Amino acid sequence: MIPKSIGSIRFRMMSPDEIRNLSVTKVITPDTIGEDGFPITMGLMDTRLGVIEPGLVCRTCGKRVDECPGHFGHIELERPVVHVGYAKLIKNWLNATCSNCGRITLSDEKREKYLNDLVRAKEEGSDTDRVIDRLIKEASMATVCPHCGADSLKVNLDKPTTFRIENSKLTPTDVRTWLEKISDEDCELLGIGYGIRPEWAILAVLPVPPVTVRPSITLETGERSEDDLTHKLVDILRINQRLRENIDAGAPQLIVEDLWELLQYHITTYFDNQTSGIPPARHRSGRPLRTLAQRLKGKEGRFRSNLSGKRVNFSARTVISPDPMISLNEVGVPLDIAKELTVPERATEFNIEDLRNLVRNGPDAYPGANYVIKKNNLRLRVTEVNRGDLAESIEPGDVVERQLIDGDAVLFNRQPSLHRMSMLCHRAKILPYRTFRLNPLVCSPYNADFDGDEMNLHVLQSEEAIAEARSLMSVEAHLLSPRFGGAIIGCIHDHITGLYYLTHGFNELEKSVALRILSGAGIDKAPEKLTGKEIFSLILPQIDMEFKAKICEHCEKCDKENCPNDAYVVIRNGKLVKGTIDDVAVGAFNGKIINEIVKEYGDIAAKDFLDAASKLSLSMLSLMGFTVGIDEEDIPLEAQEQIQEILDGAEERVDELIEIYKRGELEQAPGRSLEETLELEIMRILAKARDDCGQIASKHVSSENSAVIMARTGARGSMLNISQMSGSVGPQSIRGERISRGYEHRTLSHFKKGDIGAEARGFVESSYKKGLKPLEYFFHSMAGREGLVDTAVRTSRSGYMQRRLINALENLKVDDDETVRDPADKVIQFLYGDDGVDPSKSIEGETVDVDSIVNKIMRGE
Amino acid sequence: MGKRDTINALVKRGVSEEDASRLADKGYTLDKVKRAGYEELEAVLGGNTKAVAEIFGIQIKEKEPRGERKKEKKEKATKKPELTSEKEHLGEQDVRNKAEVFAEGKLPPKVIDKIAKALADKNVNDRIIEKVVKETLKEYERARVDAGEAVGIIAAQSIGEPGTQMTMRTFHYAGVAEINVTLGLPRLIEIFDARRKPATPMTTIYLEEDIRHNAEAAKSIASQIEVTTLIDIADLGIDVINMHVNIIPKLRRMKDRGIDVETILIRVKKIKGIEAKMEGDTIVVSLAQPSYLKLQSLIDTLRDLKIKGIDGINRVIVRSENEGFVLYTEGSNFKEIMQIDGIDKTRTVTNDIEEMYEVLGIEGARNTIINEAYSTLREQGLVVDMRHIMLVADLMTCDGDIRAVGRHGIAGEKPSVLARAAFELTVDHLLEAGIKGSVDELKGVSENIVVGKPINLGTGGVKLIFKGK
C-alpha cells in the first residue's frame, strides 16, 4: 500500500449550500436522548451523526465506535445571524461598498490603481493586507457612491455583532442582502479569496459537529452529562424553534426581534464564549462553558496541547539518583519498568531461537516478552498460560515485543527541555530498585540534581529511530555544546576534588595503592612506585597541551612550568608532566582536556577518558576520605577579634560619612545626587568590610581546608561562601540597594526614624558559623526572598522569549550549498555564520585553531 | 545501471562509442562521469578528453583558476615567485600572500589572517606555509556545517537556554558607572522585540584622531551635545512688584558650558508673546498683559528652555580610556550627533537599533543587534557563539526592515496558517484563513508536526530512494 500523506491544506469558509451538502441530517429537536434511552432521530445525538456508545452502529457509514469518524449535521436558522469572528471585517466591507449598488466606493481609476498594487504585492510576495487596508480606508471616506450616486453613510459596529447605519439598526438580513450585491471582482479587492462570498459570514445554516467531537459521558449513577458544545447547541435549537413558532404565529415584530437577538447571543457564545461585551454563557454550576474558540486557544487548547505536542506510549518516569559506577552513556532502568517497556523485534532465522526463549519466559520472568504480532497483524498478549505455545508458533516475519534489556537505545529527558542536550540517547542498564540511575557526569546537560528530580525515558520502536538516535543523539555526540563549542559534559564536584588530590604535587604511591585506584578505571598493571600524575597519565590519550589551571593565582610574573603552586599544566605526549588537574582541565562547561580529546581522538575516546577519570578520582577520594565539618570553619580568637575590628571600623566610617552628609559637606559624585553618592559610598565601604573579613578568615583557615580546596579547584562553592561562613555575611540588598522598605523612614521598629546606619539598613556582621542576630536574620530573609521571586519571574519571562525565538527560527536550515534558507527558499545567510563552521564542531567558536596547528608543525620541523 | 546502459546513455549524449565503452570499462556510470574531474577523464580517454568534457560541461582544469578575482590572486602569486626552500623570516603580508595562493580561495580571510599572524617573523619556507595551510584546510573542512542542519533551532536554543540564568534586575551599571543601562534578560528581550525606543538609550561617541587625547576638545564637544536648559545656568525669579520674570545668569556655569548671556537672550526672545531685555547682569522678561498665573507658566516654559545641545541627550559623560577620550551620553539622538564636527563617525554608535537603521541603514541595524545582544550576554558571563546571534540578526533584518521576533514580526509573517495558529492568536488566524481561502503548503516545522508528517530538517530533509535491481 502506498502510504497517503497530506500534501497541503486549504482553508475556506463554507457556503450554506456546502454546509447542507455536507450534512447527513437536519437537526430540529433540541434534545439528545429520548425516553426509550435511544438517541432521538433528528436530535443532537442522532446516530447518523456518528456513535459514541459501544454496541451502536452509525446509520451513515455503518461502522462502530472508534471506526466511525462522525458526520456533520446542520441547523436551518429561521433568521440569519452574524458570525462574531467576522463582525469587524463585515463592517469594513459595508463601509467600503455602496449600500445601493454594492460596488466599492472608489472611482474606476483609483480602483484600477489598487488592483495594480495588489497584483504587484502578490508578485513580490509582500504583504497584500496593507494594500487592502489602504483601499478600505480610502473607500470608507467616500460620502457619495461614484457609480450610482447614492449616499454612502458610515456603518458602525456596536460590539460584538450589531451593525448601525447612522442611527438605524441594520438587521443581519439587511447586511446579507447588501453583501450579496458585492461583485466577485470587488471581493478580491476586499481581500476575500477566490470563490468565497462575503455574505457567507452571515450564517443562514449552522453546521452541527459530529457527536464524536462532543461526546457525552455517563456518570456512575447512570446520569448522562453532555458536552458543553451539546448544551450550547440545545440552546440554539430551542431559541430557533421558539423563533419559528412566533414567526409562524405572526407574533409582533418586537418579540421576533428579541428572540432573534437571543439567537444571535447563543450563536455568538457557541463560537466564542469570551467575546467582550457580552456575558459568557454558563453551565448550571456557574462554570463558563468551553465553546469552540476556547477549545482551540491557548496553552491547553487543541493546537498547543494536542497538535503541537502529542502523548506517547513506551515511556516511563521516575525519580533519578546517582550511580558513578555506570558509564556516562548508560542509564539505570528499574527492573519493574524494564518489564513494562518493550522493543519490537522482527524474527529472522538468526534471532528466532532467542526470541522464542524470551516468549517462553513470558511477561513475568525477566527477560521476557509481552506481545507477539503475527504476520497477519494479529496482536497476541503473552500470558502465563499461552507462553509455551506462542513461543513455538513464532516464525520468521513475526514481531516479538520483547522486554527492555541491557544495551537497548533509550531516550532520556529532563524538563525543562531548554536545549537539545535535554534529551539524549542512553543505553539501558537494567538495575534493581525503583529509580533511574545516571552517572553524575551527565548532570550538567540535563541540569539535573538528585534532590527529588524526576526524568522521563522513552524506548525507541523502529530500527530507523534507533539508528538515528544512536548516531545523532547519543551522549558522546553531545560532549561539546553547540552554544559555545566547548565541553558541556565533564567532571563535577567530587570528581574534581579527587583529581586534585591525585595530581597535585608529586605524591608517590605504592603499587598496591595505585592498583586499587586504577582498578576502577579498568587498568590492572602498574610499576612498583608511581606518582599521582603518572596514574592520571595512564588514562590520557596522546595529547600535548599547556594551560593555566583553575588554582592559578594569577601572579604578576608567570613562572610557567616552574609554578610554585603546581598550577601550570603541561601535558606532553599524553603524559601529565606538570600541573594540577582541576575544573579548567576536566570540568563541565570548561574542560580543556575534554575539548582536545574530542578534537583529536573523537567522542568515544573522550567518553572513555571521562569515565576513567571520574572513576580514578572517586577511588582516590574513597581511599583517602574527604569531608567537610562545621568546625573547619572555626578561626582563632585573634582572627575573630581582627574581624570585629574591621566591622567596627567600617560601621564607624559609615556613621562619619552620614555625619558629613548631614552637615552638607559631602562632595557630590559626577552625575549623581547627594543621596545617591552617600548610598554608593556606604555600600562600597560595607562590601569592602565584608571582603576584608573574608581575607582575614581565609588567612586563618589552612589551605588544606576541604572547603577551601573545593572553592579553589572549582569543585563547589566560592571563597565568598567561605568568608560568609567564618568571617561576616555582609550587606544585604534588595534591587541592588540596601534594604530601605518597611516602616515609615525606617526598616523596622527597632530603629530610630531616619537611621541610615549600617545596621539599620541590613548589614549582617555575624558569620553563618557564629549565627545571625534576629534582626540580621530578618534582613537576610528579605534578600533571600528577593532571590526566589526573581527566579520565579525570570523563568516565565525567559521561557516566553525562548518560545518566540524558536518559533521565529524553527524553519531555518543549512542548504546543500551552505546557505541558510527558510522553507520558501529565501536566503537568510549566504554562508552560515560567515565561515560555514558548525559551532559544535569548532573549539570554543574559533573557525580553526591555527595556533595549535602552527605550533605542531613548527615543532615537527 | 549496467555497462550496456551506460554506453547507450553516453552515446545518446553525443560521446563517441569508443570513448563510451572505454569509460564504461573503467566502471564509470553516467553520474560518475558527470562528477569526474578533467584529469580523471584524461587518464582514461587521453586525447579525446576535451570533446567528452565539453559535453558534460566539465571545466578544463588548468593551473590558472578562472574568473577575475582568482586571476588577480594568480598575478599576486606570479609577482612573488620566490618559491624558496630556504628558511627565512617573512613579514606578515608576505606570508598572507603565499598562504592565499596555497589556500586556493577555500579558506575564509579571517583564517588566512590568523595564519599570517602566527607565521610572521618565524623561520619558515614555502613548504612549511603550504603544510600549515593544508592542515588548516583539513581542520576547516572537518568543522564545516552539515547540509540540512537545523541551525535556526540550535541558535534559538543557544540564546534561550542561558536566558534562564540571567538576572532580571533592570538597572545595572555598564562600563560607565554614571550611566544606568538596562541589562540582562529585559535588555535581551528588548533587542529581539525590536522595540522602537530602548528603555535606556545611550550613545558611545569616539573622537577623531587628532583630538582624541585633547581633554578640552572632548569637553567642548560634550557641551555641544548635552542639553542645557535655562535652569542649569541661571536662576529664575518673579518680580511681583513689576510683574516680570528675572533671569539671573550663573556666570561660572555658563563659562563651563561655553554659553554667553547673548545666546540666552537670543533664545529667550524667540518665545512668542514676550519681551526680553538686558538690565545689568539680569535679563528681564515681561509680558504684555501680565498676570500672576501667566508669569508662573512663563517660569515653567523658561525653566525647560533649551539653550544649547541636542534634543534627547540629557547627560554626557567624558571618560578617559586607553585610546583617549570617549563620550557616553544618556539618551540618544544619533542623527544629530553624527553631524557634529570632531567625532569619529566610523565608530560612534548608539544602542538604539531603530536609530542606527535610520542613519546607517539595515546593515547598521544588523550589526547593532549583534553587538548589543552579544555584549548583553557577555556582560552576564554567558558565552554564546557569535554565529547564533548573527543568524537571529540576519533573520530579523533580511528583508530590509527590522522585524521583531514574535507575533508582530517574524512569527506573524509566516505563510503557514497552522504555524501561526499554533503560536499565538489561534482563532484569529484560522478565521482569516477562512475568508482568504489560504492554502497551507506544509513546508515548515510546526505545521508538519501538527499534521503528523516528518519535518524537513536534518535527517527528515533528505529522501532516500531504494533502487532495486
PDB file of N, CA, C and O in Angstrom, chain A residues 6 9 11 13 86 129 193 310 420 482-483 672 794 800 803-804 807 810-811 814 818 829 835-836 838 841 845-846, chain B residues 114 140 143-145 148 157 166 177 193 385 387-388 394 414 423-424 431 434-436 438 440 445-446 449 453 456 459:
ATOM      1  N   ILE A   6      -0.525  13.991   3.606  1.00  0.00           N
ATOM      2  CA  ILE A   6      -1.201  15.250   3.314  1.00  0.00           C
ATOM      3  C   ILE A   6      -0.243  16.147   2.539  1.00  0.00           C
ATOM      4  O   ILE A   6       0.878  16.392   2.979  1.00  0.00           O
ATOM      5  N   ILE A   9      -3.085  21.915   2.821  1.00  0.00           N
ATOM      6  CA  ILE A   9      -4.396  22.079   3.433  1.00  0.00           C
ATOM      7  C   ILE A   9      -4.978  23.403   2.971  1.00  0.00           C
ATOM      8  O   ILE A   9      -4.320  24.437   3.076  1.00  0.00           O
ATOM      9  N   PHE A  11      -7.852  26.230   3.461  1.00  0.00           N
ATOM     10  CA  PHE A  11      -8.845  26.752   4.402  1.00  0.00           C
ATOM     11  C   PHE A  11      -9.879  27.534   3.602  1.00  0.00           C
ATOM     12  O   PHE A  11      -9.531  28.242   2.657  1.00  0.00           O
ATOM     13  N   MET A  13     -14.052  29.346   3.965  1.00  0.00           N
ATOM     14  CA  MET A  13     -15.319  29.495   4.643  1.00  0.00           C
ATOM     15  C   MET A  13     -16.339  28.641   3.900  1.00  0.00           C
ATOM     16  O   MET A  13     -16.300  28.560   2.681  1.00  0.00           O
ATOM     17  N   TYR A  86     -16.239  37.448  12.255  1.00  0.00           N
ATOM     18  CA  TYR A  86     -16.110  38.243  11.043  1.00  0.00           C
ATOM     19  C   TYR A  86     -16.787  39.606  11.155  1.00  0.00           C
ATOM     20  O   TYR A  86     -16.809  40.368  10.185  1.00  0.00           O
ATOM     21  N   ASP A 129      -2.110  42.584   2.681  1.00  0.00           N
ATOM     22  CA  ASP A 129      -3.033  43.161   3.650  1.00  0.00           C
ATOM     23  C   ASP A 129      -2.920  44.674   3.703  1.00  0.00           C
ATOM     24  O   ASP A 129      -3.901  45.375   3.896  1.00  0.00           O
ATOM     25  N   GLY A 193     -11.020  35.674  -0.609  1.00  0.00           N
ATOM     26  CA  GLY A 193     -10.413  34.690  -1.501  1.00  0.00           C
ATOM     27  C   GLY A 193     -11.306  34.296  -2.655  1.00  0.00           C
ATOM     28  O   GLY A 193     -12.527  34.520  -2.630  1.00  0.00           O
ATOM     29  N   LYS A 310       2.293  15.866  21.464  1.00  0.00           N
ATOM     30  CA  LYS A 310       1.477  14.657  21.461  1.00  0.00           C
ATOM     31  C   LYS A 310       1.918  13.700  22.556  1.00  0.00           C
ATOM     32  O   LYS A 310       3.083  13.684  22.932  1.00  0.00           O
ATOM     33  N   ARG A 420      18.987  21.028  23.030  1.00  0.00           N
ATOM     34  CA  ARG A 420      18.882  19.669  22.531  1.00  0.00           C
ATOM     35  C   ARG A 420      19.558  18.672  23.466  1.00  0.00           C
ATOM     36  O   ARG A 420      19.235  17.492  23.445  1.00  0.00           O
ATOM     37  N   PRO A 482      26.718  23.083  21.306  1.00  0.00           N
ATOM     38  CA  PRO A 482      26.704  23.968  20.145  1.00  0.00           C
ATOM     39  C   PRO A 482      26.587  25.434  20.552  1.00  0.00           C
ATOM     40  O   PRO A 482      26.770  26.310  19.740  1.00  0.00           O
ATOM     41  N   ARG A 483      26.258  25.680  21.806  1.00  0.00           N
ATOM     42  CA  ARG A 483      26.127  27.071  22.246  1.00  0.00           C
ATOM     43  C   ARG A 483      27.466  27.789  22.203  1.00  0.00           C
ATOM     44  O   ARG A 483      27.557  28.901  21.726  1.00  0.00           O
ATOM     45  N   ARG A 672      25.510  62.246  39.899  1.00  0.00           N
ATOM     46  CA  ARG A 672      24.714  61.596  40.940  1.00  0.00           C
ATOM     47  C   ARG A 672      24.172  62.647  41.887  1.00  0.00           C
ATOM     48  O   ARG A 672      24.787  63.679  42.091  1.00  0.00           O
ATOM     49  N   ARG A 794      11.736  35.209  36.403  1.00  0.00           N
ATOM     50  CA  ARG A 794      12.658  35.042  35.290  1.00  0.00           C
ATOM     51  C   ARG A 794      12.311  33.830  34.428  1.00  0.00           C
ATOM     52  O   ARG A 794      12.319  33.909  33.208  1.00  0.00           O
ATOM     53  N   TYR A 800       9.145  32.480  27.693  1.00  0.00           N
ATOM     54  CA  TYR A 800       8.387  33.062  26.608  1.00  0.00           C
ATOM     55  C   TYR A 800       9.325  33.585  25.519  1.00  0.00           C
ATOM     56  O   TYR A 800       9.079  33.410  24.329  1.00  0.00           O
ATOM     57  N   ARG A 803      10.378  30.650  23.532  1.00  0.00           N
ATOM     58  CA  ARG A 803       9.305  30.152  22.680  1.00  0.00           C
ATOM     59  C   ARG A 803       9.205  30.992  21.412  1.00  0.00           C
ATOM     60  O   ARG A 803       9.047  30.489  20.306  1.00  0.00           O
ATOM     61  N   ARG A 804       9.349  32.287  21.592  1.00  0.00           N
ATOM     62  CA  ARG A 804       9.276  33.169  20.424  1.00  0.00           C
ATOM     63  C   ARG A 804      10.468  32.975  19.513  1.00  0.00           C
ATOM     64  O   ARG A 804      10.342  32.955  18.285  1.00  0.00           O
ATOM     65  N   ASN A 807      10.042  29.793  17.637  1.00  0.00           N
ATOM     66  CA  ASN A 807       9.027  29.910  16.606  1.00  0.00           C
ATOM     67  C   ASN A 807       9.534  30.699  15.408  1.00  0.00           C
ATOM     68  O   ASN A 807       9.202  30.403  14.268  1.00  0.00           O
ATOM     69  N   GLU A 810      12.586  28.304  13.784  1.00  0.00           N
ATOM     70  CA  GLU A 810      12.498  26.848  13.680  1.00  0.00           C
ATOM     71  C   GLU A 810      12.699  26.326  12.258  1.00  0.00           C
ATOM     72  O   GLU A 810      13.143  25.210  12.066  1.00  0.00           O
ATOM     73  N   ASN A 811      12.363  27.140  11.268  1.00  0.00           N
ATOM     74  CA  ASN A 811      12.386  26.618   9.905  1.00  0.00           C
ATOM     75  C   ASN A 811      13.718  26.774   9.198  1.00  0.00           C
ATOM     76  O   ASN A 811      13.861  26.312   8.066  1.00  0.00           O
ATOM     77  N   VAL A 814      20.486  24.743   6.982  1.00  0.00           N
ATOM     78  CA  VAL A 814      21.585  24.910   6.050  1.00  0.00           C
ATOM     79  C   VAL A 814      21.252  24.099   4.808  1.00  0.00           C
ATOM     80  O   VAL A 814      20.914  22.925   4.900  1.00  0.00           O
ATOM     81  N   GLU A 818      25.358  25.410   1.466  1.00  0.00           N
ATOM     82  CA  GLU A 818      25.810  26.079   2.686  1.00  0.00           C
ATOM     83  C   GLU A 818      25.153  27.423   2.945  1.00  0.00           C
ATOM     84  O   GLU A 818      25.578  28.177   3.807  1.00  0.00           O
ATOM     85  N   GLN A 829      21.192  33.704   5.133  1.00  0.00           N
ATOM     86  CA  GLN A 829      22.640  33.932   5.148  1.00  0.00           C
ATOM     87  C   GLN A 829      23.228  33.217   3.943  1.00  0.00           C
ATOM     88  O   GLN A 829      22.821  32.112   3.617  1.00  0.00           O
ATOM     89  N   ASP A 835      31.399  31.794   7.992  1.00  0.00           N
ATOM     90  CA  ASP A 835      32.545  30.943   7.683  1.00  0.00           C
ATOM     91  C   ASP A 835      32.125  29.489   7.478  1.00  0.00           C
ATOM     92  O   ASP A 835      32.951  28.635   7.204  1.00  0.00           O
ATOM     93  N   GLY A 836      30.834  29.228   7.613  1.00  0.00           N
ATOM     94  CA  GLY A 836      30.349  27.879   7.348  1.00  0.00           C
ATOM     95  C   GLY A 836      30.772  26.849   8.369  1.00  0.00           C
ATOM     96  O   GLY A 836      30.755  25.664   8.094  1.00  0.00           O
ATOM     97  N   ASP A 838      30.355  24.841  11.920  1.00  0.00           N
ATOM     98  CA  ASP A 838      29.404  24.424  12.928  1.00  0.00           C
ATOM     99  C   ASP A 838      30.012  24.676  14.310  1.00  0.00           C
ATOM    100  O   ASP A 838      31.061  24.127  14.626  1.00  0.00           O
ATOM    101  N   LYS A 841      31.297  21.835  16.263  1.00  0.00           N
ATOM    102  CA  LYS A 841      32.474  21.121  15.793  1.00  0.00           C
ATOM    103  C   LYS A 841      33.710  21.987  15.937  1.00  0.00           C
ATOM    104  O   LYS A 841      34.831  21.531  15.752  1.00  0.00           O
ATOM    105  N   GLY A 845      34.260  28.137  19.392  1.00  0.00           N
ATOM    106  CA  GLY A 845      33.810  29.112  18.423  1.00  0.00           C
ATOM    107  C   GLY A 845      34.843  29.567  17.409  1.00  0.00           C
ATOM    108  O   GLY A 845      34.514  30.261  16.464  1.00  0.00           O
ATOM    109  N   GLU A 846      36.097  29.179  17.602  1.00  0.00           N
ATOM    110  CA  GLU A 846      37.109  29.563  16.621  1.00  0.00           C
ATOM    111  C   GLU A 846      36.859  28.818  15.315  1.00  0.00           C
ATOM    112  O   GLU A 846      36.520  27.637  15.321  1.00  0.00           O
TER     113      GLU A 846
ATOM    114  N   LYS B 114      44.918  34.844  10.352  1.00  0.00           N
ATOM    115  CA  LYS B 114      45.469  34.209  11.554  1.00  0.00           C
ATOM    116  C   LYS B 114      46.745  33.456  11.221  1.00  0.00           C
ATOM    117  O   LYS B 114      47.713  33.501  11.987  1.00  0.00           O
ATOM    118  N   TYR B 140      39.490  22.873   8.794  1.00  0.00           N
ATOM    119  CA  TYR B 140      38.355  23.699   8.408  1.00  0.00           C
ATOM    120  C   TYR B 140      37.260  22.826   7.818  1.00  0.00           C
ATOM    121  O   TYR B 140      36.095  22.941   8.180  1.00  0.00           O
ATOM    122  N   ALA B 143      35.317  20.952  10.326  1.00  0.00           N
ATOM    123  CA  ALA B 143      34.409  21.707  11.188  1.00  0.00           C
ATOM    124  C   ALA B 143      33.229  22.305  10.442  1.00  0.00           C
ATOM    125  O   ALA B 143      32.431  23.004  11.038  1.00  0.00           O
ATOM    126  N   ARG B 144      33.105  22.045   9.142  1.00  0.00           N
ATOM    127  CA  ARG B 144      32.009  22.661   8.387  1.00  0.00           C
ATOM    128  C   ARG B 144      30.653  22.129   8.824  1.00  0.00           C
ATOM    129  O   ARG B 144      30.531  20.993   9.271  1.00  0.00           O
ATOM    130  N   VAL B 145      29.622  22.982   8.640  1.00  0.00           N
ATOM    131  CA  VAL B 145      28.262  22.531   8.984  1.00  0.00           C
ATOM    132  C   VAL B 145      27.797  21.492   7.992  1.00  0.00           C
ATOM    133  O   VAL B 145      28.132  21.557   6.809  1.00  0.00           O
ATOM    134  N   GLY B 148      21.502  20.587   5.831  1.00  0.00           N
ATOM    135  CA  GLY B 148      20.286  20.139   6.497  1.00  0.00           C
ATOM    136  C   GLY B 148      20.272  20.412   7.981  1.00  0.00           C
ATOM    137  O   GLY B 148      19.257  20.229   8.625  1.00  0.00           O
ATOM    138  N   GLN B 157      17.842  27.903  20.699  1.00  0.00           N
ATOM    139  CA  GLN B 157      18.102  27.239  21.981  1.00  0.00           C
ATOM    140  C   GLN B 157      19.329  27.823  22.658  1.00  0.00           C
ATOM    141  O   GLN B 157      19.366  28.009  23.867  1.00  0.00           O
ATOM    142  N   MET B 166      20.022  34.400  33.445  1.00  0.00           N
ATOM    143  CA  MET B 166      20.315  35.830  33.505  1.00  0.00           C
ATOM    144  C   MET B 166      19.560  36.486  34.643  1.00  0.00           C
ATOM    145  O   MET B 166      18.544  36.002  35.097  1.00  0.00           O
ATOM    146  N   ALA B 177      30.077  53.921  35.165  1.00  0.00           N
ATOM    147  CA  ALA B 177      29.302  53.790  36.391  1.00  0.00           C
ATOM    148  C   ALA B 177      28.215  54.854  36.476  1.00  0.00           C
ATOM    149  O   ALA B 177      27.213  54.669  37.139  1.00  0.00           O
ATOM    150  N   ASP B 193      12.688  42.047  20.548  1.00  0.00           N
ATOM    151  CA  ASP B 193      11.367  42.607  20.282  1.00  0.00           C
ATOM    152  C   ASP B 193      11.423  43.716  19.257  1.00  0.00           C
ATOM    153  O   ASP B 193      10.391  44.173  18.787  1.00  0.00           O
ATOM    154  N   ASP B 385      27.973  31.504  21.125  1.00  0.00           N
ATOM    155  CA  ASP B 385      28.703  31.652  19.886  1.00  0.00           C
ATOM    156  C   ASP B 385      28.104  32.769  19.037  1.00  0.00           C
ATOM    157  O   ASP B 385      26.890  32.889  18.916  1.00  0.00           O
ATOM    158  N   ARG B 387      27.888  33.053  15.948  1.00  0.00           N
ATOM    159  CA  ARG B 387      27.088  32.623  14.790  1.00  0.00           C
ATOM    160  C   ARG B 387      25.592  32.569  15.099  1.00  0.00           C
ATOM    161  O   ARG B 387      24.762  32.876  14.252  1.00  0.00           O
ATOM    162  N   HIS B 388      25.254  32.185  16.333  1.00  0.00           N
ATOM    163  CA  HIS B 388      23.837  32.093  16.699  1.00  0.00           C
ATOM    164  C   HIS B 388      23.201  33.472  16.681  1.00  0.00           C
ATOM    165  O   HIS B 388      22.092  33.659  16.170  1.00  0.00           O
ATOM    166  N   ASP B 394      20.384  38.338  11.307  1.00  0.00           N
ATOM    167  CA  ASP B 394      20.177  38.263   9.865  1.00  0.00           C
ATOM    168  C   ASP B 394      18.710  37.996   9.542  1.00  0.00           C
ATOM    169  O   ASP B 394      18.163  38.571   8.605  1.00  0.00           O
ATOM    170  N   LYS B 414       4.710  34.385   8.954  1.00  0.00           N
ATOM    171  CA  LYS B 414       4.884  33.073   8.340  1.00  0.00           C
ATOM    172  C   LYS B 414       3.760  32.789   7.361  1.00  0.00           C
ATOM    173  O   LYS B 414       2.613  33.136   7.630  1.00  0.00           O
ATOM    174  N   PHE B 423       1.065  29.169  17.193  1.00  0.00           N
ATOM    175  CA  PHE B 423       1.895  30.056  18.015  1.00  0.00           C
ATOM    176  C   PHE B 423       1.019  30.934  18.907  1.00  0.00           C
ATOM    177  O   PHE B 423       0.929  30.710  20.096  1.00  0.00           O
ATOM    178  N   GLU B 424       0.349  31.903  18.296  1.00  0.00           N
ATOM    179  CA  GLU B 424      -0.481  32.789  19.101  1.00  0.00           C
ATOM    180  C   GLU B 424      -1.681  33.219  18.283  1.00  0.00           C
ATOM    181  O   GLU B 424      -1.688  33.088  17.066  1.00  0.00           O
ATOM    182  N   LEU B 431      -9.714  32.180  11.323  1.00  0.00           N
ATOM    183  CA  LEU B 431     -10.802  32.921  10.689  1.00  0.00           C
ATOM    184  C   LEU B 431     -10.302  33.641   9.445  1.00  0.00           C
ATOM    185  O   LEU B 431     -10.949  33.645   8.400  1.00  0.00           O
ATOM    186  N   GLY B 434      -9.903  31.423   6.627  1.00  0.00           N
ATOM    187  CA  GLY B 434     -11.188  31.049   6.068  1.00  0.00           C
ATOM    188  C   GLY B 434     -11.677  32.058   5.044  1.00  0.00           C
ATOM    189  O   GLY B 434     -12.182  31.696   3.990  1.00  0.00           O
ATOM    190  N   ILE B 435     -11.514  33.316   5.343  1.00  0.00           N
ATOM    191  CA  ILE B 435     -12.033  34.341   4.438  1.00  0.00           C
ATOM    192  C   ILE B 435     -11.114  34.507   3.229  1.00  0.00           C
ATOM    193  O   ILE B 435     -11.549  34.815   2.132  1.00  0.00           O
ATOM    194  N   LYS B 436      -9.827  34.313   3.442  1.00  0.00           N
ATOM    195  CA  LYS B 436      -8.888  34.498   2.337  1.00  0.00           C
ATOM    196  C   LYS B 436      -8.784  33.257   1.465  1.00  0.00           C
ATOM    197  O   LYS B 436      -8.284  33.319   0.356  1.00  0.00           O
ATOM    198  N   SER B 438      -6.852  30.712   2.305  1.00  0.00           N
ATOM    199  CA  SER B 438      -5.415  30.409   2.318  1.00  0.00           C
ATOM    200  C   SER B 438      -5.148  28.924   2.158  1.00  0.00           C
ATOM    201  O   SER B 438      -5.966  28.088   2.530  1.00  0.00           O
ATOM    202  N   ASP B 440      -2.272  26.062   3.107  1.00  0.00           N
ATOM    203  CA  ASP B 440      -1.053  25.767   3.872  1.00  0.00           C
ATOM    204  C   ASP B 440      -0.261  24.713   3.122  1.00  0.00           C
ATOM    205  O   ASP B 440      -0.728  23.588   2.923  1.00  0.00           O
ATOM    206  N   VAL B 445       8.192  23.551   9.976  1.00  0.00           N
ATOM    207  CA  VAL B 445       8.296  22.529  11.008  1.00  0.00           C
ATOM    208  C   VAL B 445       6.978  22.367  11.760  1.00  0.00           C
ATOM    209  O   VAL B 445       6.415  21.280  11.820  1.00  0.00           O
ATOM    210  N   SER B 446       6.478  23.493  12.308  1.00  0.00           N
ATOM    211  CA  SER B 446       5.275  23.427  13.154  1.00  0.00           C
ATOM    212  C   SER B 446       4.122  22.734  12.445  1.00  0.00           C
ATOM    213  O   SER B 446       3.468  21.865  13.006  1.00  0.00           O
ATOM    214  N   ILE B 449       4.420  19.045  12.144  1.00  0.00           N
ATOM    215  CA  ILE B 449       4.164  18.364  13.416  1.00  0.00           C
ATOM    216  C   ILE B 449       2.665  18.277  13.639  1.00  0.00           C
ATOM    217  O   ILE B 449       2.134  17.253  14.070  1.00  0.00           O
ATOM    218  N   LYS B 453       3.438  14.713   9.991  1.00  0.00           N
ATOM    219  CA  LYS B 453       4.385  14.254   8.968  1.00  0.00           C
ATOM    220  C   LYS B 453       5.802  14.513   9.461  1.00  0.00           C
ATOM    221  O   LYS B 453       6.023  15.374  10.305  1.00  0.00           O
ATOM    222  N   ASN B 456      11.061  18.607   7.576  1.00  0.00           N
ATOM    223  CA  ASN B 456      12.107  18.543   6.564  1.00  0.00           C
ATOM    224  C   ASN B 456      13.404  19.213   6.967  1.00  0.00           C
ATOM    225  O   ASN B 456      14.006  19.954   6.207  1.00  0.00           O
ATOM    226  N   THR B 459      17.721  14.887   9.359  1.00  0.00           N
ATOM    227  CA  THR B 459      17.534  13.626   8.648  1.00  0.00           C
ATOM    228  C   THR B 459      16.183  13.566   7.949  1.00  0.00           C
ATOM    229  O   THR B 459      15.976  12.728   7.077  1.00  0.00           O
TER     230      THR B 459
END
